[in-house]
Short mmCIF file of C-alpha atoms in Angstrom, two decimals:
data_model
loop_
_atom_site.label_atom_id
_atom_site.label_comp_id
_atom_site.label_asym_id
_atom_site.label_seq_id
_atom_site.Cartn_x
_atom_site.Cartn_y
_atom_site.Cartn_z
CA MET A 1 100.29 143.16 91.59
CA THR A 2 102.26 140.07 92.52
CA SER A 3 100.63 137.16 94.30
CA PRO A 4 101.61 136.43 97.92
CA ALA A 5 104.80 134.42 98.38
CA VAL A 6 104.31 130.79 99.27
CA PRO A 7 105.64 130.06 102.78
CA GLY A 8 108.87 128.09 103.13
CA PRO A 9 111.72 127.47 100.69
CA ARG A 10 110.62 127.05 97.08
CA ILE A 11 112.18 125.25 94.12
CA PRO A 12 114.33 127.53 91.90
CA GLU A 13 112.68 128.14 88.51
CA ALA A 14 115.65 126.75 86.52
CA VAL A 15 115.48 123.48 88.51
CA HIS A 16 111.68 123.34 88.33
CA ARG A 17 111.75 123.52 84.52
CA ARG A 18 113.99 120.46 84.17
CA ARG A 19 112.53 118.47 87.09
CA TRP A 20 111.26 115.59 84.90
CA VAL A 21 114.63 115.22 83.16
CA ILE A 22 116.30 115.19 86.60
CA LEU A 23 113.84 112.47 87.68
CA ALA A 24 114.87 110.39 84.66
CA VAL A 25 118.56 110.70 85.65
CA LEU A 26 117.73 109.77 89.25
CA MET A 27 115.82 106.72 88.01
CA LEU A 28 118.86 105.64 85.99
CA SER A 29 120.92 105.69 89.21
CA LEU A 30 118.16 103.78 91.00
CA LEU A 31 118.00 101.33 88.10
CA ILE A 32 121.62 100.28 88.68
CA VAL A 33 121.09 99.49 92.36
CA VAL A 34 117.87 97.50 91.88
CA LEU A 35 119.05 95.95 88.60
CA ASP A 36 121.99 94.35 90.38
CA ASN A 37 119.82 92.28 92.70
CA SER A 38 117.28 91.34 90.03
CA ILE A 39 120.08 90.22 87.66
CA LEU A 40 121.70 88.18 90.43
CA ASN A 41 118.41 86.37 91.14
CA VAL A 42 118.56 84.81 87.66
CA ALA A 43 122.29 84.08 87.93
CA ILE A 44 122.28 82.28 91.29
CA LYS A 45 121.74 78.85 89.73
CA THR A 46 124.65 79.43 87.30
CA ILE A 47 126.92 80.66 90.13
CA SER A 48 126.04 77.53 92.13
CA THR A 49 127.24 75.33 89.22
CA PRO A 50 130.81 73.99 89.66
CA ALA A 51 133.70 75.67 87.81
CA PRO A 52 134.34 76.51 85.04
CA THR A 53 130.66 77.36 84.41
CA GLY A 54 130.15 78.92 87.85
CA LEU A 55 131.84 79.13 91.26
CA GLY A 56 130.30 76.02 92.83
CA ALA A 57 128.67 78.18 95.53
CA THR A 58 126.57 76.40 98.15
CA GLN A 59 123.07 77.61 99.03
CA GLY A 60 124.47 79.27 102.15
CA GLU A 61 127.14 81.05 100.09
CA LEU A 62 124.48 82.18 97.61
CA GLU A 63 122.44 83.62 100.47
CA TRP A 64 125.56 85.45 101.67
CA ALA A 65 126.30 86.75 98.16
CA ILE A 66 122.88 88.40 98.27
CA ASN A 67 122.91 89.35 101.95
CA ALA A 68 126.48 90.74 102.06
CA TYR A 69 125.24 93.43 99.68
CA THR A 70 121.95 93.91 101.49
CA LEU A 71 123.34 94.06 105.03
CA VAL A 72 126.04 96.62 104.25
CA PHE A 73 123.47 98.52 102.21
CA ALA A 74 120.93 98.52 105.07
CA GLY A 75 123.49 99.13 107.82
CA LEU A 76 124.94 102.24 106.17
CA LEU A 77 121.83 103.74 104.57
CA PHE A 78 121.01 106.06 107.42
CA THR A 79 124.56 107.31 107.79
CA ALA A 80 124.67 107.80 104.01
CA GLY A 81 121.44 109.81 104.26
CA LEU A 82 122.96 112.01 106.99
CA LEU A 83 126.17 112.50 104.98
CA GLY A 84 124.05 113.53 101.99
CA ASP A 85 122.15 116.01 104.16
CA ARG A 86 125.47 117.38 105.47
CA LEU A 87 127.86 117.27 102.45
CA GLY A 88 125.35 117.58 99.62
CA ARG A 89 123.20 114.87 98.03
CA LYS A 90 124.78 115.21 94.59
CA LYS A 91 128.34 114.73 95.91
CA VAL A 92 127.31 111.65 97.89
CA LEU A 93 125.40 110.26 94.90
CA LEU A 94 128.43 110.65 92.60
CA ALA A 95 130.77 109.01 95.13
CA GLY A 96 128.36 106.10 95.69
CA LEU A 97 128.02 105.48 91.95
CA ALA A 98 131.81 105.45 91.50
CA VAL A 99 132.33 102.92 94.34
CA PHE A 100 129.49 100.76 93.02
CA GLY A 101 130.96 100.71 89.50
CA ILE A 102 134.48 99.78 90.65
CA ALA A 103 133.17 97.03 92.96
CA SER A 104 131.00 95.64 90.13
CA ALA A 105 134.06 95.30 87.90
CA LEU A 106 135.91 93.46 90.70
CA ALA A 107 132.94 91.17 91.45
CA ALA A 108 132.88 90.12 87.79
CA GLN A 109 136.43 88.77 88.17
CA SER A 110 135.81 86.81 91.41
CA ALA A 111 137.64 83.49 91.53
CA SER A 112 135.76 82.06 94.54
CA PRO A 113 132.44 82.49 96.41
CA GLU A 114 134.36 84.25 99.21
CA GLN A 115 135.70 86.89 96.82
CA LEU A 116 132.26 87.39 95.33
CA ILE A 117 130.76 87.90 98.81
CA THR A 118 133.48 90.46 99.64
CA PHE A 119 133.02 92.51 96.47
CA ARG A 120 129.24 92.33 96.83
CA ALA A 121 129.67 93.92 100.27
CA VAL A 122 131.65 96.78 98.67
CA MET A 123 128.89 97.16 96.09
CA GLY A 124 126.46 97.48 99.00
CA LEU A 125 128.64 100.28 100.39
CA GLY A 126 128.33 102.23 97.12
CA ALA A 127 124.61 101.49 96.77
CA ALA A 128 123.96 102.77 100.30
CA PHE A 129 125.01 106.24 99.16
CA VAL A 130 122.98 106.07 95.93
CA MET A 131 119.49 104.95 96.99
CA PRO A 132 118.59 107.54 99.69
CA ALA A 133 120.17 110.37 97.69
CA THR A 134 117.91 109.71 94.66
CA LEU A 135 114.72 110.07 96.70
CA ALA A 136 116.12 113.01 98.71
CA VAL A 137 117.00 114.91 95.51
CA LEU A 138 113.53 114.12 94.14
CA MET A 139 111.92 115.72 97.21
CA ASN A 140 114.02 118.84 96.61
CA VAL A 141 113.20 119.35 92.92
CA PHE A 142 109.43 118.75 93.07
CA GLU A 143 106.80 120.87 94.80
CA ARG A 144 104.73 119.11 97.44
CA ASP A 145 101.67 118.75 95.22
CA GLU A 146 103.73 116.91 92.55
CA GLN A 147 105.67 114.72 94.97
CA PRO A 148 103.13 111.83 95.07
CA LYS A 149 103.17 111.62 91.25
CA ALA A 150 106.99 111.80 91.13
CA ILE A 151 107.33 109.16 93.87
CA GLY A 152 104.88 106.94 91.96
CA ILE A 153 107.05 107.19 88.83
CA TRP A 154 110.15 106.60 91.00
CA ALA A 155 108.52 103.45 92.43
CA GLY A 156 107.61 102.40 88.88
CA GLY A 157 111.34 102.66 88.11
CA VAL A 158 111.86 99.84 90.61
CA GLY A 159 109.44 97.76 88.53
CA LEU A 160 111.37 98.66 85.37
CA ALA A 161 114.61 97.48 86.96
CA ILE A 162 112.95 94.26 88.10
CA ALA A 163 111.80 93.73 84.51
CA ILE A 164 115.08 94.56 82.79
CA GLY A 165 117.28 92.74 85.31
CA PRO A 166 116.26 89.09 84.81
CA ILE A 167 115.97 89.47 81.01
CA THR A 168 119.35 91.20 80.76
CA GLY A 169 120.85 88.58 83.05
CA GLY A 170 119.37 85.78 80.94
CA VAL A 171 120.74 87.24 77.69
CA LEU A 172 124.19 87.72 79.22
CA LEU A 173 124.30 84.20 80.69
CA ASP A 174 123.26 82.74 77.34
CA HIS A 175 126.23 84.39 75.59
CA PHE A 176 128.89 85.19 78.23
CA TRP A 177 130.30 83.96 81.53
CA TRP A 178 128.50 84.56 84.85
CA GLY A 179 130.67 87.61 85.70
CA SER A 180 129.05 89.57 82.87
CA VAL A 181 125.97 90.14 85.07
CA PHE A 182 128.15 92.42 87.23
CA LEU A 183 130.29 93.91 84.46
CA ILE A 184 127.15 95.29 82.77
CA ASN A 185 126.87 97.79 85.65
CA VAL A 186 130.05 99.62 84.62
CA PRO A 187 128.86 101.36 81.40
CA ILE A 188 125.55 102.28 83.10
CA VAL A 189 127.48 103.85 85.99
CA ILE A 190 129.63 105.88 83.57
CA LEU A 191 126.53 107.17 81.75
CA ALA A 192 124.78 108.02 85.03
CA LEU A 193 127.85 109.89 86.35
CA GLY A 194 128.01 112.06 83.21
CA LEU A 195 124.32 112.95 83.27
CA MET A 196 124.43 113.58 87.02
CA LEU A 197 127.29 116.07 86.72
CA TRP A 198 125.46 117.90 83.93
CA LEU A 199 121.84 118.02 85.11
CA VAL A 200 121.28 117.32 88.80
CA PRO A 201 121.40 120.21 91.30
CA ASP A 202 123.00 119.80 94.71
CA SER A 203 121.04 120.23 97.95
CA ARG A 204 121.70 119.78 101.63
CA ASP A 205 120.12 120.16 105.05
CA PRO A 206 120.93 123.61 106.53
CA ASN A 207 120.96 121.98 109.99
CA PRO A 208 122.37 118.47 109.43
CA GLY A 209 122.70 115.93 112.20
CA ARG A 210 126.02 114.65 113.53
CA ILE A 211 127.35 111.30 112.36
CA ASP A 212 126.83 108.43 114.82
CA PRO A 213 129.67 105.90 114.30
CA VAL A 214 128.79 103.83 117.39
CA GLY A 215 125.21 103.40 116.22
CA VAL A 216 126.35 102.40 112.72
CA VAL A 217 128.75 99.75 114.06
CA LEU A 218 126.16 98.32 116.48
CA SER A 219 123.47 98.09 113.79
CA VAL A 220 125.74 96.36 111.25
CA ILE A 221 127.18 93.89 113.81
CA GLY A 222 123.71 93.08 115.18
CA LEU A 223 122.19 92.47 111.75
CA VAL A 224 125.12 90.36 110.54
CA LEU A 225 125.06 88.15 113.64
CA LEU A 226 121.28 87.70 113.45
CA VAL A 227 121.26 86.85 109.73
CA TYR A 228 124.34 84.61 110.02
CA GLY A 229 122.67 82.61 112.79
CA ILE A 230 119.46 82.20 110.77
CA ILE A 231 121.32 81.08 107.62
CA LYS A 232 123.51 78.69 109.64
CA GLY A 233 120.41 77.14 111.22
CA GLY A 234 119.02 76.51 107.75
CA GLN A 235 122.27 74.93 106.55
CA LEU A 236 122.35 72.56 109.53
CA ALA A 237 118.55 72.05 109.51
CA ASP A 238 118.84 72.49 113.27
CA PHE A 239 117.94 75.77 114.97
CA THR A 240 118.61 74.23 118.39
CA ASP A 241 122.34 73.90 117.65
CA PRO A 242 124.27 75.83 120.36
CA ALA A 243 126.30 77.78 117.77
CA VAL A 244 123.11 78.83 115.95
CA LEU A 245 121.26 79.83 119.13
CA SER A 246 124.21 81.75 120.55
CA THR A 247 124.78 83.68 117.30
CA ILE A 248 121.10 84.64 116.96
CA ALA A 249 120.96 85.61 120.65
CA ALA A 250 124.11 87.72 120.30
CA GLY A 251 122.59 89.50 117.30
CA VAL A 252 119.38 90.27 119.22
CA VAL A 253 121.38 91.56 122.22
CA VAL A 254 123.49 93.87 120.02
CA LEU A 255 120.38 95.20 118.26
CA VAL A 256 118.71 95.87 121.63
CA ALA A 257 121.88 97.71 122.70
CA PHE A 258 121.66 99.70 119.46
CA VAL A 259 118.08 100.80 120.22
CA VAL A 260 118.98 101.75 123.82
CA PHE A 261 122.03 103.70 122.62
CA GLU A 262 120.00 105.53 119.97
CA LYS A 263 117.34 106.54 122.50
CA ARG A 264 119.99 108.09 124.75
CA SER A 265 122.14 109.66 122.03
CA ASP A 266 121.79 113.37 121.19
CA HIS A 267 122.77 112.60 117.56
CA PRO A 268 121.29 109.14 116.82
CA SER A 269 121.65 107.31 113.50
CA ILE A 270 117.95 106.58 113.69
CA ASP A 271 115.78 109.01 115.63
CA VAL A 272 113.50 106.55 117.39
CA THR A 273 111.08 109.36 118.27
CA TYR A 274 109.86 109.16 114.64
CA PHE A 275 108.31 105.81 115.50
CA ARG A 276 105.99 107.36 118.07
CA ASN A 277 103.93 108.32 115.05
CA LYS A 278 101.77 105.23 114.48
CA VAL A 279 101.13 106.09 110.83
CA PHE A 280 104.84 106.45 110.12
CA SER A 281 105.62 103.19 111.96
CA ALA A 282 102.88 101.27 110.13
CA ALA A 283 104.16 102.50 106.74
CA ILE A 284 107.72 101.45 107.61
CA ALA A 285 106.47 98.05 108.84
CA ALA A 286 104.51 97.52 105.60
CA ILE A 287 107.63 98.09 103.49
CA ALA A 288 109.74 95.76 105.64
CA LEU A 289 107.17 92.95 105.68
CA VAL A 290 106.35 93.03 101.96
CA PHE A 291 110.04 92.88 101.05
CA PHE A 292 110.56 90.09 103.60
CA SER A 293 108.03 88.03 101.64
CA LEU A 294 109.04 89.15 98.14
CA MET A 295 112.80 88.53 98.47
CA GLY A 296 112.25 85.06 99.90
CA VAL A 297 109.86 84.17 97.08
CA THR A 298 112.20 85.51 94.38
CA PHE A 299 114.98 83.35 95.83
CA PHE A 300 113.08 80.05 95.55
CA SER A 301 111.11 80.83 92.36
CA VAL A 302 114.34 80.85 90.32
CA PHE A 303 115.12 77.30 91.44
CA TYR A 304 111.53 76.28 90.67
CA THR A 305 111.66 77.60 87.10
CA GLN A 306 115.24 76.49 86.31
CA SER A 307 115.88 73.36 88.40
CA VAL A 308 112.40 71.80 88.47
CA ARG A 309 110.85 73.14 85.25
CA GLY A 310 114.10 73.21 83.19
CA TYR A 311 113.87 76.78 81.86
CA SER A 312 117.02 78.67 80.87
CA PRO A 313 118.13 81.88 82.67
CA LEU A 314 116.75 84.00 79.80
CA GLN A 315 113.42 82.16 79.85
CA THR A 316 113.29 82.61 83.63
CA GLY A 317 113.85 86.34 83.17
CA LEU A 318 111.00 86.50 80.67
CA LEU A 319 108.74 84.53 83.02
CA MET A 320 109.28 87.19 85.70
CA LEU A 321 108.24 89.96 83.32
CA PRO A 322 104.60 90.11 84.51
CA LEU A 323 105.77 90.87 88.07
CA ALA A 324 107.69 93.90 86.84
CA ALA A 325 105.13 94.94 84.21
CA ALA A 326 102.39 95.14 86.84
CA GLN A 327 104.56 97.37 89.03
CA MET A 328 105.39 99.64 86.10
CA ILE A 329 101.73 99.92 85.11
CA PHE A 330 100.15 100.40 88.53
CA ALA A 331 102.80 102.12 90.71
CA PRO A 332 102.38 105.56 89.05
CA ARG A 333 98.56 105.17 89.20
CA ALA A 334 98.28 103.92 92.78
CA ARG A 335 97.87 107.50 94.04
CA LEU A 336 94.51 107.65 92.18
CA LEU A 337 93.19 104.83 94.37
CA VAL A 338 94.64 106.51 97.45
CA ASP A 339 92.81 109.73 96.54
CA ARG A 340 89.54 107.82 96.25
CA PHE A 341 89.78 105.17 98.98
CA GLY A 342 92.61 106.34 101.26
CA ASN A 343 95.95 104.83 102.30
CA LYS A 344 94.43 102.21 104.61
CA ALA A 345 92.16 100.53 102.04
CA THR A 346 94.68 100.72 99.18
CA THR A 347 97.66 99.36 101.12
CA THR A 348 95.67 96.69 102.98
CA ALA A 349 94.25 95.42 99.67
CA GLY A 350 97.77 95.35 98.19
CA LEU A 351 99.11 93.27 101.07
CA LEU A 352 96.13 90.88 100.94
CA ILE A 353 96.74 90.34 97.21
CA CYS A 354 100.44 89.62 97.92
CA ALA A 355 99.51 87.17 100.71
CA ALA A 356 97.07 85.36 98.40
CA MET A 357 99.67 85.07 95.63
CA LEU A 358 102.30 83.78 98.05
CA ALA A 359 99.82 81.15 99.19
CA ALA A 360 99.16 80.32 95.52
CA PHE A 361 102.81 79.23 95.19
CA ALA A 362 101.88 76.35 97.51
CA THR A 363 99.64 74.96 94.72
CA LEU A 364 102.39 74.81 92.05
CA GLU A 365 103.65 71.40 90.96
CA ALA A 366 106.22 70.22 88.42
CA ASP A 367 103.58 70.04 85.66
CA THR A 368 101.39 73.05 86.55
CA PRO A 369 100.56 75.08 83.37
CA ILE A 370 103.10 77.88 83.25
CA TRP A 371 100.43 80.55 82.59
CA ILE A 372 99.28 80.08 86.19
CA LEU A 373 102.73 81.19 87.42
CA GLU A 374 102.47 84.22 85.11
CA VAL A 375 99.10 85.21 86.61
CA ILE A 376 100.56 84.84 90.12
CA PHE A 377 103.52 87.06 89.24
CA PHE A 378 101.28 89.72 87.63
CA LEU A 379 98.90 89.89 90.59
CA MET A 380 101.82 89.97 93.02
CA GLY A 381 103.30 92.93 91.13
CA THR A 382 99.89 94.63 91.22
CA GLY A 383 99.70 94.18 94.98
CA MET A 384 103.22 95.52 95.49
CA ALA A 385 102.52 98.62 93.36
CA HIS A 386 99.61 99.49 95.63
CA ILE A 387 101.82 99.14 98.70
CA MET A 388 105.06 100.84 97.67
CA THR A 389 103.67 104.14 96.30
CA PRO A 390 101.26 104.97 99.17
CA VAL A 391 103.66 104.08 101.98
CA SER A 392 106.59 105.87 100.28
CA VAL A 393 104.52 109.06 100.10
CA VAL A 394 103.45 108.70 103.76
CA ILE A 395 107.05 108.23 104.89
CA MET A 396 108.58 111.00 102.76
CA GLN A 397 105.93 113.57 103.71
CA ALA A 398 106.05 112.70 107.41
CA LEU A 399 109.33 114.62 107.82
CA PRO A 400 110.28 118.15 106.71
CA ARG A 401 111.73 118.58 103.21
CA GLU A 402 115.23 119.31 104.54
CA LYS A 403 115.20 115.92 106.29
CA ALA A 404 114.43 114.13 103.00
CA GLY A 405 117.69 112.19 103.16
CA SER A 406 116.82 110.83 106.61
CA ALA A 407 113.26 109.89 105.58
CA SER A 408 114.50 108.14 102.44
CA ALA A 409 117.21 106.33 104.38
CA LEU A 410 114.72 105.07 106.97
CA SER A 411 112.41 103.79 104.24
CA ASN A 412 115.21 102.03 102.40
CA THR A 413 116.87 100.73 105.58
CA PHE A 414 113.75 98.85 106.62
CA ARG A 415 113.12 97.72 103.04
CA GLN A 416 116.61 96.20 102.86
CA VAL A 417 116.53 94.76 106.38
CA GLY A 418 113.16 93.19 105.58
CA GLY A 419 114.59 91.76 102.35
CA ALA A 420 117.72 90.44 104.06
CA LEU A 421 115.71 88.75 106.80
CA GLY A 422 113.31 87.39 104.17
CA ILE A 423 116.16 85.71 102.29
CA ALA A 424 117.72 84.46 105.53
CA VAL A 425 114.53 83.23 107.24
CA LEU A 426 112.62 81.93 104.22
CA GLY A 427 115.86 80.61 102.67
CA SER A 428 116.49 78.70 105.90
CA VAL A 429 112.92 77.39 105.98
CA LEU A 430 113.42 76.21 102.38
CA SER A 431 116.74 74.57 103.21
CA THR A 432 115.44 72.88 106.38
CA ALA A 433 112.26 71.59 104.72
CA TYR A 434 114.23 70.33 101.72
CA ARG A 435 116.81 68.48 103.82
CA THR A 436 114.06 66.89 105.94
CA SER A 437 112.25 65.65 102.81
CA ILE A 438 115.28 64.39 100.87
CA GLU A 439 117.32 62.90 103.73
CA ASP A 440 115.89 59.40 103.63
CA LYS A 441 116.48 59.24 99.84
CA LEU A 442 120.22 59.87 100.21
CA GLY A 443 121.06 56.65 102.07
CA MET A 444 122.79 55.28 98.96
CA LEU A 445 125.43 58.03 99.15
CA PRO A 446 128.67 57.99 101.19
CA ALA A 447 128.36 59.76 104.56
CA GLY A 448 130.65 62.65 103.53
CA VAL A 449 128.64 63.43 100.40
CA ARG A 450 125.24 62.92 102.02
CA HIS A 451 125.26 66.15 104.06
CA THR A 452 126.34 68.30 101.10
CA ALA A 453 123.79 66.69 98.77
CA GLY A 454 120.99 67.45 101.21
CA GLU A 455 121.62 71.19 101.38
CA SER A 456 119.68 72.21 98.26
CA ILE A 457 118.17 70.85 95.06
CA GLU A 458 121.18 72.11 93.10
CA ALA A 459 123.53 70.23 95.44
CA THR A 460 121.50 67.01 95.02
CA LEU A 461 121.37 67.35 91.23
CA GLY A 462 125.12 68.10 91.18
CA VAL A 463 125.88 64.89 93.06
CA ALA A 464 123.41 62.95 90.86
CA ALA A 465 125.21 64.16 87.72
CA LYS A 466 128.53 62.85 89.03
CA LEU A 467 127.02 59.41 89.75
CA GLY A 468 125.96 58.92 86.11
CA PRO A 469 123.08 56.51 85.44
CA GLN A 470 122.90 55.58 89.13
CA GLY A 471 122.24 59.24 90.01
CA LYS A 472 119.13 59.48 87.84
CA ALA A 473 117.17 57.84 90.64
CA LEU A 474 117.73 60.99 92.74
CA ILE A 475 116.22 63.49 90.28
CA ALA A 476 112.52 62.78 90.90
CA PRO A 477 112.89 62.69 94.73
CA ALA A 478 114.89 65.94 94.58
CA ASN A 479 112.11 67.65 92.60
CA ASP A 480 109.44 66.34 94.99
CA ALA A 481 111.43 67.44 98.06
CA PHE A 482 111.98 70.90 96.59
CA LEU A 483 108.29 71.35 95.75
CA HIS A 484 107.35 70.38 99.31
CA ALA A 485 109.93 72.83 100.69
CA MET A 486 108.70 75.59 98.35
CA HIS A 487 105.10 75.06 99.46
CA VAL A 488 106.06 75.35 103.16
CA THR A 489 108.17 78.44 102.48
CA ALA A 490 105.46 80.15 100.42
CA LEU A 491 102.88 79.65 103.18
CA CYS A 492 105.30 81.17 105.71
CA GLY A 493 105.72 84.17 103.40
CA ALA A 494 101.94 84.49 103.05
CA GLY A 495 101.60 84.53 106.84
CA VAL A 496 104.10 87.40 107.08
CA ALA A 497 102.22 89.39 104.41
CA LEU A 498 98.96 88.87 106.35
CA ILE A 499 100.61 90.31 109.46
CA GLY A 500 101.58 93.34 107.36
CA ALA A 501 97.95 93.71 106.19
CA MET A 502 96.75 93.69 109.81
CA VAL A 503 99.30 96.35 110.79
CA VAL A 504 98.36 98.80 108.03
CA PHE A 505 94.62 98.17 108.52
CA LEU A 506 94.91 99.06 112.19
CA PHE A 507 97.23 102.06 111.97
CA LEU A 508 97.29 103.65 108.50
CA PRO A 509 94.83 106.53 107.97
CA GLY A 510 91.82 106.11 105.71
CA ARG A 511 92.49 109.50 104.17
CA ALA A 512 95.17 112.19 104.35
CA PRO A 513 95.64 113.73 107.83
CA ALA A 514 93.78 116.99 108.42
CA GLU A 515 97.01 118.95 108.81
CA GLN A 516 98.19 117.86 105.35
CA LYS A 517 94.84 118.82 103.80
CA GLU A 518 95.06 122.25 105.42
CA GLU A 519 98.59 122.76 104.14
CA GLU A 520 97.60 121.73 100.62
CA ASN A 521 94.64 124.13 100.72
CA GLU A 522 96.95 126.94 101.84
CA LEU A 523 99.36 126.21 98.97
CA VAL A 524 96.53 126.18 96.42
CA ALA A 525 95.15 129.46 97.78
CA ALA A 526 98.59 131.08 97.70
CA GLU A 527 99.28 129.92 94.14
CA ASN A 528 95.92 131.25 92.98
#
């Protein structure tokens, strides 16, 4: 006698048998998207070096090289998720990988910061179609009881990419020109496309939503204006400048219009009714806030290790290894703590650890033993692992399986928006604090050079190099000013992480909701 059928659509047996191989292919696609940003973090100092070594990019242009990718990525994620639900996740994933690979090849040949920013934006377009599709496919090849484990491994893949990226970038920069950090994406894309065509099944939502072009345009314009205003304020070290205030205000107004439009639309890009669920909202907020802090810290830590401490790009990549190793070790195991202590305790502890490590950056000096930085990175990675896995499971299981693309897109949208704002806000805090500290030491320079030299430590050191022996007097003040700016920025990041800890402590459940427990019990009973 056959056992009772399990309610709802099940995974086909042929797909179920190869689910772990499919997960490996999905993680390869994810690896490319995350790898790109982690490689770029090591390369930003080289790209800021004048030609022929780099492109002579200013700190503002470096922030845009990162944020052009992130903003397009974040702005289009939800639409990409809907297109995947409608057209098929596999088709969208293949198209996104192809666009990403082509744009990577073009970025490698950039002749100016402006070209690099443009091609990075196109890479963001391709990545927007890759990231949500990987998690959506995962939700459609694993049964519900295996989803937390699969998502933990998926999150660990992010740690792997963070580990491989800086080291790969360092090796490439030691032997090739800066464009090689983008060109490396091309063979990985070709391999991923081949494996995807062979192994990954297609899936779609039987009742997909309609595309919302007005919402997409409003969200992208609003985010770009807001981030541009923040970065400009940091460049000028003056957030009261009329151009800065008007740009930020315009961005806020457009984003408010976006929310109003979405609430009234019958086919919104983002269904704001999801956020009535406090648990769902708290999980989304936790992702956004932790990436706000992390991306800002990653941005300034590269300048600390390379500009102040004198390490090479490869050595910098190796120094960041503990951050990634901790994520790889603990992300797949975080669910064990969730099972024992619940989402609230696990995620709150993770955010408190991140806040403490961000604050620890404020104790670093030019001669601090380097093992202390390694401990900070390892503990920060540990904290992140115990945030990402629990909140990803909460978000993905809050919506029905057929809406997996939408749930994944929402998670990744807020992750990327948080990261973009982290780079913009904390980058601007860094720039403003640095200029304020170094300004009185630049009186010896001509007026035209003084403003440029005060923008970042790399700009100051670049000017000092051109002055010869006379410029050596600027090196120590530049290091001191940067350390002061880094301390201020790190404490701001710690404050944001503490806000995230308060949010999840107040709103995340201590254990799985009763409805989920009942459903799991029903599944177990049916399978037995």
